[in-house]
mmCIF file of N, CA and C in Angstrom:
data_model
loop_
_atom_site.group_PDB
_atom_site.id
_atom_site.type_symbol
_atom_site.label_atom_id
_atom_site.label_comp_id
_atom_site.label_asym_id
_atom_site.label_seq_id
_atom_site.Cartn_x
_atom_site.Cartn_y
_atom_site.Cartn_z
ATOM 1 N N UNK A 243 -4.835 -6.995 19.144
ATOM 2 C CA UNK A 243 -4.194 -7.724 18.083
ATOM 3 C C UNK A 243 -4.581 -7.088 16.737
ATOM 4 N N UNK A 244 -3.561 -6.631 16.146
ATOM 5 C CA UNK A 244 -3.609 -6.355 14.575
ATOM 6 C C UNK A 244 -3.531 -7.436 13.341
ATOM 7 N N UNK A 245 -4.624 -7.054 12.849
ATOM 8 C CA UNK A 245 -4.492 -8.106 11.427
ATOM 9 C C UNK A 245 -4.680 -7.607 10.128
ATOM 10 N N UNK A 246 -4.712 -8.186 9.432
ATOM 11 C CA UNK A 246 -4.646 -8.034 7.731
ATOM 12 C C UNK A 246 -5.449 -6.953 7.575
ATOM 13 N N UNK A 247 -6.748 -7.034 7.944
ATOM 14 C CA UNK A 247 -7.575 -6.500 7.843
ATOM 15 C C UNK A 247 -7.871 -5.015 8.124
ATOM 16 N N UNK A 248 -7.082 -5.170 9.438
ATOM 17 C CA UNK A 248 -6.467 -3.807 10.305
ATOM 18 C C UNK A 248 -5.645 -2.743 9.287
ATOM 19 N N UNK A 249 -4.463 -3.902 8.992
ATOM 20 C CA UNK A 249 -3.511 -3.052 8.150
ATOM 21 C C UNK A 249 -4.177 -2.176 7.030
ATOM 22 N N UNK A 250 -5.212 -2.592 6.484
ATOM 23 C CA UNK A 250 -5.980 -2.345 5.302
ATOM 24 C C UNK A 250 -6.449 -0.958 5.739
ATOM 25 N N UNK A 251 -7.023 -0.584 6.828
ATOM 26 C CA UNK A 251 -8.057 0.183 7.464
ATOM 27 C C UNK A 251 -6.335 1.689 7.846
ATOM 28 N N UNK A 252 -5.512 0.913 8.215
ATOM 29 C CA UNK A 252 -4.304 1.724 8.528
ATOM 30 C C UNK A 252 -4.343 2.416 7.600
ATOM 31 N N UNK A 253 -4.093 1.917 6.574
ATOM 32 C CA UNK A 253 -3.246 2.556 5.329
ATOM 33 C C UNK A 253 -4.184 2.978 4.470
ATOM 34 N N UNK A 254 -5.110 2.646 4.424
ATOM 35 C CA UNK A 254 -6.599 3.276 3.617
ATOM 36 C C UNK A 254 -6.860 5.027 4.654
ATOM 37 N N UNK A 255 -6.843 5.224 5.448
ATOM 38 C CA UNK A 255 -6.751 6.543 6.429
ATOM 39 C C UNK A 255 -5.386 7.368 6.183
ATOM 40 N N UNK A 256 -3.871 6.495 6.239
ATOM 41 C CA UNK A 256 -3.051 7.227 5.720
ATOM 42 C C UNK A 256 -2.658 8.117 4.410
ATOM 43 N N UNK A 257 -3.561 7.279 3.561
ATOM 44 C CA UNK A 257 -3.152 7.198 1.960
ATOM 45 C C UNK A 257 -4.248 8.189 1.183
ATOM 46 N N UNK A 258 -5.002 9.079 2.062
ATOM 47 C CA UNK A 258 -5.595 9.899 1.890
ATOM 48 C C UNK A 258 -5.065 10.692 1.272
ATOM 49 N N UNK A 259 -4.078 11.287 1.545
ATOM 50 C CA UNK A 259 -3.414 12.474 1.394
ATOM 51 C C UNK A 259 -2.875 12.853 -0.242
ATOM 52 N N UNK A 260 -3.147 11.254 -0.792
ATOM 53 C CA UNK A 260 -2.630 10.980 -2.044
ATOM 54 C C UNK A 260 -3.846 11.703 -3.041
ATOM 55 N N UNK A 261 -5.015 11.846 -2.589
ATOM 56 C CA UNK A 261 -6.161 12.766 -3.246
ATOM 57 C C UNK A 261 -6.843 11.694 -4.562
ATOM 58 N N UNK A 262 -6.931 10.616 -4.133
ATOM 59 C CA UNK A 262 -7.209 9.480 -5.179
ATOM 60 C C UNK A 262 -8.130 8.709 -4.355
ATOM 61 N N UNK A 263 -9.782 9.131 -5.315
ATOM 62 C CA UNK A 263 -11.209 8.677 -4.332
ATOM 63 C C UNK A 263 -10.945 7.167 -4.373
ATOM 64 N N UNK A 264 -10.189 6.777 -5.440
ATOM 65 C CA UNK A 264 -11.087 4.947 -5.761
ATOM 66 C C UNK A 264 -9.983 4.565 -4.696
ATOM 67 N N UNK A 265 -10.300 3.640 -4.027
ATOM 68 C CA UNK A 265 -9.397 2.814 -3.129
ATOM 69 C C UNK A 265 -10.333 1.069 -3.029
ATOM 70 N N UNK A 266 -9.012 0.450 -3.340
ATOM 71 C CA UNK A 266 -9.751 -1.164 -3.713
ATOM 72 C C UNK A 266 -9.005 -1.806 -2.452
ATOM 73 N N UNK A 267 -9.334 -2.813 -2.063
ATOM 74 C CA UNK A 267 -8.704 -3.783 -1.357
ATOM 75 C C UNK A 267 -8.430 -5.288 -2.173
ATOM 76 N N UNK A 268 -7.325 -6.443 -1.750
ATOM 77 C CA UNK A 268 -6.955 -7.128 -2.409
ATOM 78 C C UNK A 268 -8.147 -8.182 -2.298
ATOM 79 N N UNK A 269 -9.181 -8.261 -1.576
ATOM 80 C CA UNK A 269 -10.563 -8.718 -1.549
ATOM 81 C C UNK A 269 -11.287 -8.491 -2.724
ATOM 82 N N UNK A 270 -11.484 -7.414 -2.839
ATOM 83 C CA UNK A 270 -12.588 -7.106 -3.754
ATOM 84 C C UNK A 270 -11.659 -6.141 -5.027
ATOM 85 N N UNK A 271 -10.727 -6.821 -5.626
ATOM 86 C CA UNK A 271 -9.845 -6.234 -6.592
ATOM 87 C C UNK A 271 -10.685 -5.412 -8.225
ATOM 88 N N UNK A 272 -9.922 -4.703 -8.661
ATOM 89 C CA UNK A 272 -10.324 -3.871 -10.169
ATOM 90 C C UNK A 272 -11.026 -5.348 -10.726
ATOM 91 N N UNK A 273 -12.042 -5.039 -11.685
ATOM 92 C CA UNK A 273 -12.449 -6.210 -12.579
ATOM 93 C C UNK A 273 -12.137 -5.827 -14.303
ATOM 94 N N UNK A 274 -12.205 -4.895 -14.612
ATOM 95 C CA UNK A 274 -12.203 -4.413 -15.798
ATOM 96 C C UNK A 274 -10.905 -3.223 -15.907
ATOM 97 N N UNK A 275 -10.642 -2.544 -17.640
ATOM 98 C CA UNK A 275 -10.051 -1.767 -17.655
ATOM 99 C C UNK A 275 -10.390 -0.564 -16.541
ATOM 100 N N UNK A 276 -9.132 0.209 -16.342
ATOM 101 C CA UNK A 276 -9.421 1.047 -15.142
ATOM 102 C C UNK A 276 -9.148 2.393 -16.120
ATOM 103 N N UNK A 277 -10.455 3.297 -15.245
ATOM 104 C CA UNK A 277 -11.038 4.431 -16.103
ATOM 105 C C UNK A 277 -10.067 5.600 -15.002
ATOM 106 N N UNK A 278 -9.758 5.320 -13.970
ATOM 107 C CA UNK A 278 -9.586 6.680 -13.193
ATOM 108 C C UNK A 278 -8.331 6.250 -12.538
ATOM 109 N N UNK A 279 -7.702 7.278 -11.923
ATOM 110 C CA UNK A 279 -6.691 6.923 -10.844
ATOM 111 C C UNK A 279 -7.413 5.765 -10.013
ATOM 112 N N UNK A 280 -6.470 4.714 -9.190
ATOM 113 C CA UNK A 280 -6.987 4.003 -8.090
ATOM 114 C C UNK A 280 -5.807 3.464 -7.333
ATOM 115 N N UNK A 281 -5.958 3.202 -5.923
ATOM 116 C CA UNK A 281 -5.253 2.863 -5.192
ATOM 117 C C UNK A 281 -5.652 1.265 -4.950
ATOM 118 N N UNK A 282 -4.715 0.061 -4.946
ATOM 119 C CA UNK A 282 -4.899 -1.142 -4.640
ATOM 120 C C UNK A 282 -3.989 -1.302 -3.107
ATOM 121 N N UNK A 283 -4.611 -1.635 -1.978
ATOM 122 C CA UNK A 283 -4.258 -1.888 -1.034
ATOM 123 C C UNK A 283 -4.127 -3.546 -1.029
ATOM 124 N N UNK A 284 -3.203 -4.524 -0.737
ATOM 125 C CA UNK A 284 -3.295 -5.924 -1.066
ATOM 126 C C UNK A 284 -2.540 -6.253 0.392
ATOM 127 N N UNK A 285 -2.601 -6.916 1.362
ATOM 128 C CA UNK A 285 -2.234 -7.100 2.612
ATOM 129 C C UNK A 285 -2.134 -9.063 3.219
ATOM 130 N N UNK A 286 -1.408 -9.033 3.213
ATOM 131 C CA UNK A 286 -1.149 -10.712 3.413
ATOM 132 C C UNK A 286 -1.092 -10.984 5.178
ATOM 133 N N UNK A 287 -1.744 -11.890 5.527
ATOM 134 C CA UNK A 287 -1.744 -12.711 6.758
ATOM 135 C C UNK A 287 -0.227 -12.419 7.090
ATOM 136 N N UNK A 288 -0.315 -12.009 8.475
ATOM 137 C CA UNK A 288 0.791 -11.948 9.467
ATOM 138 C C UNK A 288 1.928 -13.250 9.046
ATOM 139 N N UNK A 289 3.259 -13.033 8.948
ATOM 140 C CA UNK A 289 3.870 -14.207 8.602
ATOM 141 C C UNK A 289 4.413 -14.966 9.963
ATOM 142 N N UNK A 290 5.299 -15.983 10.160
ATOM 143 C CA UNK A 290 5.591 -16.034 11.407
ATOM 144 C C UNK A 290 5.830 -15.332 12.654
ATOM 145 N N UNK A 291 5.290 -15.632 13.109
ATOM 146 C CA UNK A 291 5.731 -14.702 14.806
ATOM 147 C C UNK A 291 6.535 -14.780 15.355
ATOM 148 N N UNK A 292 7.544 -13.855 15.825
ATOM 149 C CA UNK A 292 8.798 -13.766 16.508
ATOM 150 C C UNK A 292 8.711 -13.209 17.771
ATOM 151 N N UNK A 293 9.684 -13.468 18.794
ATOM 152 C CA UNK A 293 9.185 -12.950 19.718
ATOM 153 C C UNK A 293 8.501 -12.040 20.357
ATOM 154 N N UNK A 294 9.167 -10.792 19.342
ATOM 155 C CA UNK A 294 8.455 -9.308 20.074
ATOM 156 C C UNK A 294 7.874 -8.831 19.003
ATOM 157 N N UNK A 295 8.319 -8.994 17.326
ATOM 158 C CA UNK A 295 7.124 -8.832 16.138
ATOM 159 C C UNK A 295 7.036 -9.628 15.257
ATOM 160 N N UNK A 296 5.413 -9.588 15.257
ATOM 161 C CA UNK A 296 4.615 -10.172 14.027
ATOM 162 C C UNK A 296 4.878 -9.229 12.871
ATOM 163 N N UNK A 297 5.490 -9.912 11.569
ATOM 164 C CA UNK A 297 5.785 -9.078 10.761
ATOM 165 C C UNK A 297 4.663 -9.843 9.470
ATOM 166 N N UNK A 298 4.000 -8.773 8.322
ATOM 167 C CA UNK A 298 3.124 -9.015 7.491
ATOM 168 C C UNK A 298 3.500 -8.027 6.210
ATOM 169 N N UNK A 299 3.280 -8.180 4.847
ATOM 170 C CA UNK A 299 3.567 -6.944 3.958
ATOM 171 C C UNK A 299 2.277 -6.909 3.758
ATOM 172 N N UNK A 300 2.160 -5.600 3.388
ATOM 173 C CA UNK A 300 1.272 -4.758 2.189
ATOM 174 C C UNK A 300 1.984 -4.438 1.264
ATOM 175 N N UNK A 301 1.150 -4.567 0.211
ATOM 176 C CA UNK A 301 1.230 -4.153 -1.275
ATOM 177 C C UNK A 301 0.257 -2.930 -1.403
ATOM 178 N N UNK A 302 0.790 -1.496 -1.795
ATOM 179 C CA UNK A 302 -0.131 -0.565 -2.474
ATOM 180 C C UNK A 302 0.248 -0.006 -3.417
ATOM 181 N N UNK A 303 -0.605 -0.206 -4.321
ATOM 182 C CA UNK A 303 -0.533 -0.125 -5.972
ATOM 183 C C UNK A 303 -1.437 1.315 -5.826
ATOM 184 N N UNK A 304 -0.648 1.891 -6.439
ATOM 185 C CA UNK A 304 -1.207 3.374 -7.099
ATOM 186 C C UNK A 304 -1.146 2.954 -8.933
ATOM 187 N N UNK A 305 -2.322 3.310 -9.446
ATOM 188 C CA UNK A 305 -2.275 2.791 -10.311
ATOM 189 C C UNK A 305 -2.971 3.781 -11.471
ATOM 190 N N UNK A 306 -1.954 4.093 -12.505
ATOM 191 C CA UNK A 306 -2.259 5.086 -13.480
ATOM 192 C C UNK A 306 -3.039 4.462 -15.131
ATOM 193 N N UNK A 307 -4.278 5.025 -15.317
ATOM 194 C CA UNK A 307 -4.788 4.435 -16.725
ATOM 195 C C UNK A 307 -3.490 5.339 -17.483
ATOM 196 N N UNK A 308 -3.413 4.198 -18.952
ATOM 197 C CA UNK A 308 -2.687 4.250 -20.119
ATOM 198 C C UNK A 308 -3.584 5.063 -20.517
ATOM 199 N N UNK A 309 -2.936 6.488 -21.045
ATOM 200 C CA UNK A 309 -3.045 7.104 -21.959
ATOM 201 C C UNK A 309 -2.862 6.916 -23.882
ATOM 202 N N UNK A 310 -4.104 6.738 -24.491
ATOM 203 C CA UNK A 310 -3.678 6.878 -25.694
ATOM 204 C C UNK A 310 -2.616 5.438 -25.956
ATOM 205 N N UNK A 311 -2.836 4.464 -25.294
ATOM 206 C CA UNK A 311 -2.295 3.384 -25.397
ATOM 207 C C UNK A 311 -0.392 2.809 -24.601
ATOM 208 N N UNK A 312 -0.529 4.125 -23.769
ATOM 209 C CA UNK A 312 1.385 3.563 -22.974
ATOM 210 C C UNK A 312 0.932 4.262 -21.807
ATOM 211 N N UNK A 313 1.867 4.338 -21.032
ATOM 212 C CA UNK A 313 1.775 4.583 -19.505
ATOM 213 C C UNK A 313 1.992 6.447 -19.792
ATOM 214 N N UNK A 314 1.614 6.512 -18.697
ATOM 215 C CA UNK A 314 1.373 8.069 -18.633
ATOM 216 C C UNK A 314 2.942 8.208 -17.051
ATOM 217 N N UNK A 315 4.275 8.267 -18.018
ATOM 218 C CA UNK A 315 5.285 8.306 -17.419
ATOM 219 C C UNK A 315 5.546 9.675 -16.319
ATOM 220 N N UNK A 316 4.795 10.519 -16.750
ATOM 221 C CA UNK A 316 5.032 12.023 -15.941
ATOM 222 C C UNK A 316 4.478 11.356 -14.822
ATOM 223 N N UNK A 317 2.853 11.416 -14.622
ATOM 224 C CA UNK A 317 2.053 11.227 -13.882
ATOM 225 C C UNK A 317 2.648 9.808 -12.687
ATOM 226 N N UNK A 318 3.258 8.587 -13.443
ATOM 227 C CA UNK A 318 3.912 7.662 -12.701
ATOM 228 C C UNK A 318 5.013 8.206 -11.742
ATOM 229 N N UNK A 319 5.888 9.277 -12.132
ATOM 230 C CA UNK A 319 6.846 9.585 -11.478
ATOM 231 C C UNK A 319 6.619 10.296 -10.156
ATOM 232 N N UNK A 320 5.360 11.630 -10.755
ATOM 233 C CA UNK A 320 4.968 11.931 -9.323
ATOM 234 C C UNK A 320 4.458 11.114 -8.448
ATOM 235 N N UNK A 321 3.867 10.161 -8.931
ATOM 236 C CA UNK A 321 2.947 9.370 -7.714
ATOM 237 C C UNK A 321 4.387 8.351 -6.818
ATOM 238 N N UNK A 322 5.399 8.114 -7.637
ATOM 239 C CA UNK A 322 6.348 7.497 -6.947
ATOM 240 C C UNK A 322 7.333 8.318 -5.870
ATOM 241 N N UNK A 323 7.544 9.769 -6.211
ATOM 242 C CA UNK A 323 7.995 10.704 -5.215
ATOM 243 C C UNK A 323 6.628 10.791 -4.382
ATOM 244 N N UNK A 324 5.611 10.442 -4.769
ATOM 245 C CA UNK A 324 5.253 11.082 -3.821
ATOM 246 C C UNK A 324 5.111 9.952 -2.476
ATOM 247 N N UNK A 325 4.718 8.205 -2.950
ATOM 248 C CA UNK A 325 5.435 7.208 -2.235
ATOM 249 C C UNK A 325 6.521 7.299 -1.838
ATOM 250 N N UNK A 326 7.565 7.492 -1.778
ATOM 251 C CA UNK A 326 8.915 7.327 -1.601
ATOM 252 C C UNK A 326 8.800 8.943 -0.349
ATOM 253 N N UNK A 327 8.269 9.915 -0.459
ATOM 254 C CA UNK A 327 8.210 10.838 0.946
ATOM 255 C C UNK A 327 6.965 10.165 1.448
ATOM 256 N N UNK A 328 6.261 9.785 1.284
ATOM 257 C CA UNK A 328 5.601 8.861 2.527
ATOM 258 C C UNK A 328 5.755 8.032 3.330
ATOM 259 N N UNK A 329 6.700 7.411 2.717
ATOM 260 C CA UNK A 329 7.260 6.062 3.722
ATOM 261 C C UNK A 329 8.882 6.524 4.103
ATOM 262 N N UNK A 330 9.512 7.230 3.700
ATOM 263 C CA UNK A 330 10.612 8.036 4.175
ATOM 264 C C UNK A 330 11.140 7.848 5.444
ATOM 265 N N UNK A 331 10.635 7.793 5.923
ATOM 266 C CA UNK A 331 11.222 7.281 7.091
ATOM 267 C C UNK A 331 10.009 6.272 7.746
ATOM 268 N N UNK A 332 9.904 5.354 8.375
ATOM 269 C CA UNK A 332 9.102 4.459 9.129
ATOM 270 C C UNK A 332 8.253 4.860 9.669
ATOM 271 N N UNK A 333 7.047 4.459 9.368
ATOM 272 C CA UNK A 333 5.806 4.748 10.564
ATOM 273 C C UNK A 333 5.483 4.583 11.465
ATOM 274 N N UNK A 334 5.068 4.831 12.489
ATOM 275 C CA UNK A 334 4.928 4.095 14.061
ATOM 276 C C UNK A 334 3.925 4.677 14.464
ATOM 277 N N UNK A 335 3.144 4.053 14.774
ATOM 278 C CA UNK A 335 1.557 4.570 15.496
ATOM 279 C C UNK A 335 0.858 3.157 16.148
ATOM 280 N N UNK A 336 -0.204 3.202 16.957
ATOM 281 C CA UNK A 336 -0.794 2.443 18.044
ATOM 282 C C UNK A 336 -1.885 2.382 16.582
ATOM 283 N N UNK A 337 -2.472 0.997 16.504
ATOM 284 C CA UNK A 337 -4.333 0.759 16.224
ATOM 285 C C UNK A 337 -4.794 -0.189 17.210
ATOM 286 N N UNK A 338 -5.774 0.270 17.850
ATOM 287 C CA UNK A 338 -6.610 -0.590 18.595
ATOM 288 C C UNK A 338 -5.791 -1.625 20.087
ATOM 289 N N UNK A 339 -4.962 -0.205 20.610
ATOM 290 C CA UNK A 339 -4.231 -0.529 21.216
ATOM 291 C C UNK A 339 -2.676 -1.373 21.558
ATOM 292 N N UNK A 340 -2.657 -1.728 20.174
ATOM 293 C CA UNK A 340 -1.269 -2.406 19.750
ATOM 294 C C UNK A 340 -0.196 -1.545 18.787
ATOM 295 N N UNK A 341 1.217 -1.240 19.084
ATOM 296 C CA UNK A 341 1.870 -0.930 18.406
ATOM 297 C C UNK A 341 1.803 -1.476 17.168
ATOM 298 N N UNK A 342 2.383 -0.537 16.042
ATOM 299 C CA UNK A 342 3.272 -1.185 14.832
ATOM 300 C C UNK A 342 4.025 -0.026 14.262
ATOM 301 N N UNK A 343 4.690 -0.750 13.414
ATOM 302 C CA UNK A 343 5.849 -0.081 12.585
ATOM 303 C C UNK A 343 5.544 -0.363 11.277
ATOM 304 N N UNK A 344 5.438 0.530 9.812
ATOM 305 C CA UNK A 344 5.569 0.148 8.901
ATOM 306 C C UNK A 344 6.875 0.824 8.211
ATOM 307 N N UNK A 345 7.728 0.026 7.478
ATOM 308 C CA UNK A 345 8.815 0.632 6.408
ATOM 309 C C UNK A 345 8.795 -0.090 5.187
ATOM 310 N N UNK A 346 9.782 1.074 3.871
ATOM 311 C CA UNK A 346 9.389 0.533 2.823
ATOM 312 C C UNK A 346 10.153 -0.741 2.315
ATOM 313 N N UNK A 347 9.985 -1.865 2.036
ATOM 314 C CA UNK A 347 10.757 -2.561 1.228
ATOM 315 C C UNK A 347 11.364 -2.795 0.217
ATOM 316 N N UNK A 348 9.920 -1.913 -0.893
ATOM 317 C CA UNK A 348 10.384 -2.258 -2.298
ATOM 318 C C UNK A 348 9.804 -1.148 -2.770
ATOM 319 N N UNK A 349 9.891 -0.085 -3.709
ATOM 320 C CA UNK A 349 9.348 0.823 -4.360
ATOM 321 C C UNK A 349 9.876 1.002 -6.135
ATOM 322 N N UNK A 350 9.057 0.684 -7.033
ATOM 323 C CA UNK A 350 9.149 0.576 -8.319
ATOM 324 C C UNK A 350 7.757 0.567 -9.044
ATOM 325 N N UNK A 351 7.812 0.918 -9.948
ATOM 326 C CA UNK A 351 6.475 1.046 -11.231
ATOM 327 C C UNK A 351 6.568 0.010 -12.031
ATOM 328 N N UNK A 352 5.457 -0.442 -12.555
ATOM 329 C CA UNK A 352 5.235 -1.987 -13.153
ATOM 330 C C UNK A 352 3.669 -1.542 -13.787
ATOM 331 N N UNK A 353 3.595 -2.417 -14.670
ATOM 332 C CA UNK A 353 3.126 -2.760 -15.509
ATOM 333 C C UNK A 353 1.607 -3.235 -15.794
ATOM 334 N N UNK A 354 0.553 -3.475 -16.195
ATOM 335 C CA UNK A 354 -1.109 -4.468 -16.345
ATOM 336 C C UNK A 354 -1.488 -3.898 -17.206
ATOM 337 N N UNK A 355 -1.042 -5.201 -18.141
ATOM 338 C CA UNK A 355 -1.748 -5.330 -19.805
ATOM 339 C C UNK A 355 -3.288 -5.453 -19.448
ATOM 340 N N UNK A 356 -4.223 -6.339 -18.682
ATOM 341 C CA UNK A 356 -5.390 -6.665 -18.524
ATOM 342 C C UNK A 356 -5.804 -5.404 -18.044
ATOM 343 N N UNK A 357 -5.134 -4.822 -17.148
ATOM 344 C CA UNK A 357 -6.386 -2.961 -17.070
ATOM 345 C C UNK A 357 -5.753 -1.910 -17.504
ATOM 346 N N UNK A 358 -4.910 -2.026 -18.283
ATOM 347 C CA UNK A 358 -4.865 -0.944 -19.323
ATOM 348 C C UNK A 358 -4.120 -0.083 -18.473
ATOM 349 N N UNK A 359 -2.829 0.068 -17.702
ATOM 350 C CA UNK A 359 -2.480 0.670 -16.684
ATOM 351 C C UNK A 359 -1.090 0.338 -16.467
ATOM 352 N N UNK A 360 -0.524 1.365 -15.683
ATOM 353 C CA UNK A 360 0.683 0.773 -15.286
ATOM 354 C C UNK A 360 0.464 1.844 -13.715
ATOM 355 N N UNK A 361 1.437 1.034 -12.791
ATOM 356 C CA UNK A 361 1.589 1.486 -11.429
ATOM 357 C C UNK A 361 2.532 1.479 -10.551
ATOM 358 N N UNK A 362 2.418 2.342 -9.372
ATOM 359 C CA UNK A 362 3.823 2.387 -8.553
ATOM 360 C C UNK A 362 3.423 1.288 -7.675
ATOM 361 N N UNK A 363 4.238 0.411 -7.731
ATOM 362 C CA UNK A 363 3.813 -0.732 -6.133
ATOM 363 C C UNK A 363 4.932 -0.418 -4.975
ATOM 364 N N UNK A 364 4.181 0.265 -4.223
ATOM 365 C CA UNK A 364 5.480 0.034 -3.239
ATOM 366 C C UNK A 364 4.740 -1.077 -2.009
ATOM 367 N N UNK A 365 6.113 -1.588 -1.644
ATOM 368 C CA UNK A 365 5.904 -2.824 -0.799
ATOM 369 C C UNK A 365 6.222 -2.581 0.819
ATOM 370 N N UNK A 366 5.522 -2.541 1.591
ATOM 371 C CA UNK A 366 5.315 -2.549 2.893
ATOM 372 C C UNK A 366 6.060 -3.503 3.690
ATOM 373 N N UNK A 367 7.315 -3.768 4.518
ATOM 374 C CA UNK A 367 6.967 -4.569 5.677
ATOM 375 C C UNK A 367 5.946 -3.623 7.104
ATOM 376 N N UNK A 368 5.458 -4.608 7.449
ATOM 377 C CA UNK A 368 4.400 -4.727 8.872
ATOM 378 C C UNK A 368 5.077 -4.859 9.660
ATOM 379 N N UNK A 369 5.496 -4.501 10.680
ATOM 380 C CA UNK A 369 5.608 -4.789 12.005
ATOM 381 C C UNK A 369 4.941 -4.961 13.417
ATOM 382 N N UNK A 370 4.099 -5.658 13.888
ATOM 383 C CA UNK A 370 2.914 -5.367 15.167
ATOM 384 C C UNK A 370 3.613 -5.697 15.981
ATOM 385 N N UNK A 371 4.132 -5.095 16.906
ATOM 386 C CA UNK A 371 4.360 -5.297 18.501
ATOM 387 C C UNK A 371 3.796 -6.964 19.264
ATOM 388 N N UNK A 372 4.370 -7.466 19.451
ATOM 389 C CA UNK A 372 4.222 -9.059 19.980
ATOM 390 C C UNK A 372 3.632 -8.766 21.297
ATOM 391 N N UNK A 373 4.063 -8.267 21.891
ATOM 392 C CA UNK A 373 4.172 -7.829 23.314
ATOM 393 C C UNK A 373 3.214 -7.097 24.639
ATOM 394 N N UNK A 374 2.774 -7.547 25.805
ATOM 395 C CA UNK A 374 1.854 -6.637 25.771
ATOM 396 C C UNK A 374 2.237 -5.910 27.367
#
C-alpha cells in the first residue's frame, strides 16, 4: 500500500534530476524568506477509493528567490520546461510492490509575497493500483 508519505519519497528520488539540493516537504514547510533555489513537495491523503485506483495529488513547487525585488522570469521559465518534459507523458513505476501512475494536472508559475519568491507549481494526479 502506497501513501502520502510514499508519494513524497517517489518524487523526492525523481526530482533529482532538477539539480536543486533544498527539497522541503509539506510537513516541515520554508519558514522564512528563501535564500536559494528549493523544491516544495506537498502531497495530500489518498482521496476516495475506486475500484481499481486510489487517486491522491501532489503539489511540487519549484521555487525561485526574487531577484532585486520581482521574480527572476528567465530562470521561472526554464524550471517550467523543464516540469512540463518531466511529466510529459505519465509515469508508471512499482514502490514497495504496488503500482502507480502519476500525470500532470495543472502546470503554471505563481507567486509568495511572505518568501520573497515566485514558483512553478505543477500539480500531480496519483494514481495507486487498488488491486492486488
Amino acid at each position: 500500500m502506497i501513501v502520502s508519505s510514499d508519494i513524497y519519497k517517489i518524487l523526492f528520488d525523481k526530482l533529482k534530476d532538477f539539480g536543486i539540493k533544498d527539497v522541503y516537504d509539506g510537513w516541515n514547510p520554508i519558514q522564512s524568506k528563501l535564500k536559494n533555489e528549493a523544491i516544495v513537495i506537498v502531497t495530500s491523503s489518498p482521496i476516495e477509493p475506486d475500484t481499481y485506483w486510489e487517486r491522491a495529488y501532489a503539489h511540487v513547487n519549484i521555487c525561485v528567490p526574487h531577484y532585486l525585488g520581482s521574480a527572476n522570469t528567465t530562470r521561472l521559465n526554464e524550471l517550467e520546461r523543464m516540469a512540463e518534459a518531466f511529466i510529459r507523458k505519465p509515469i508508471v513505476g512499482k514502490f514497495d510492490g504496488d503500482t502507480y501512475r502519476m500525470a500532470k494536472d495543472s502546470l503554471g508559475i505563481e507567486k509568495d509575497d511572505a518568501l520573497k519568491c515566485s514558483y512553478v507549481n505543477l500539480v500531480l494526479l496519483v494514481e495507486i493500483l487498488n488491486v492486488r
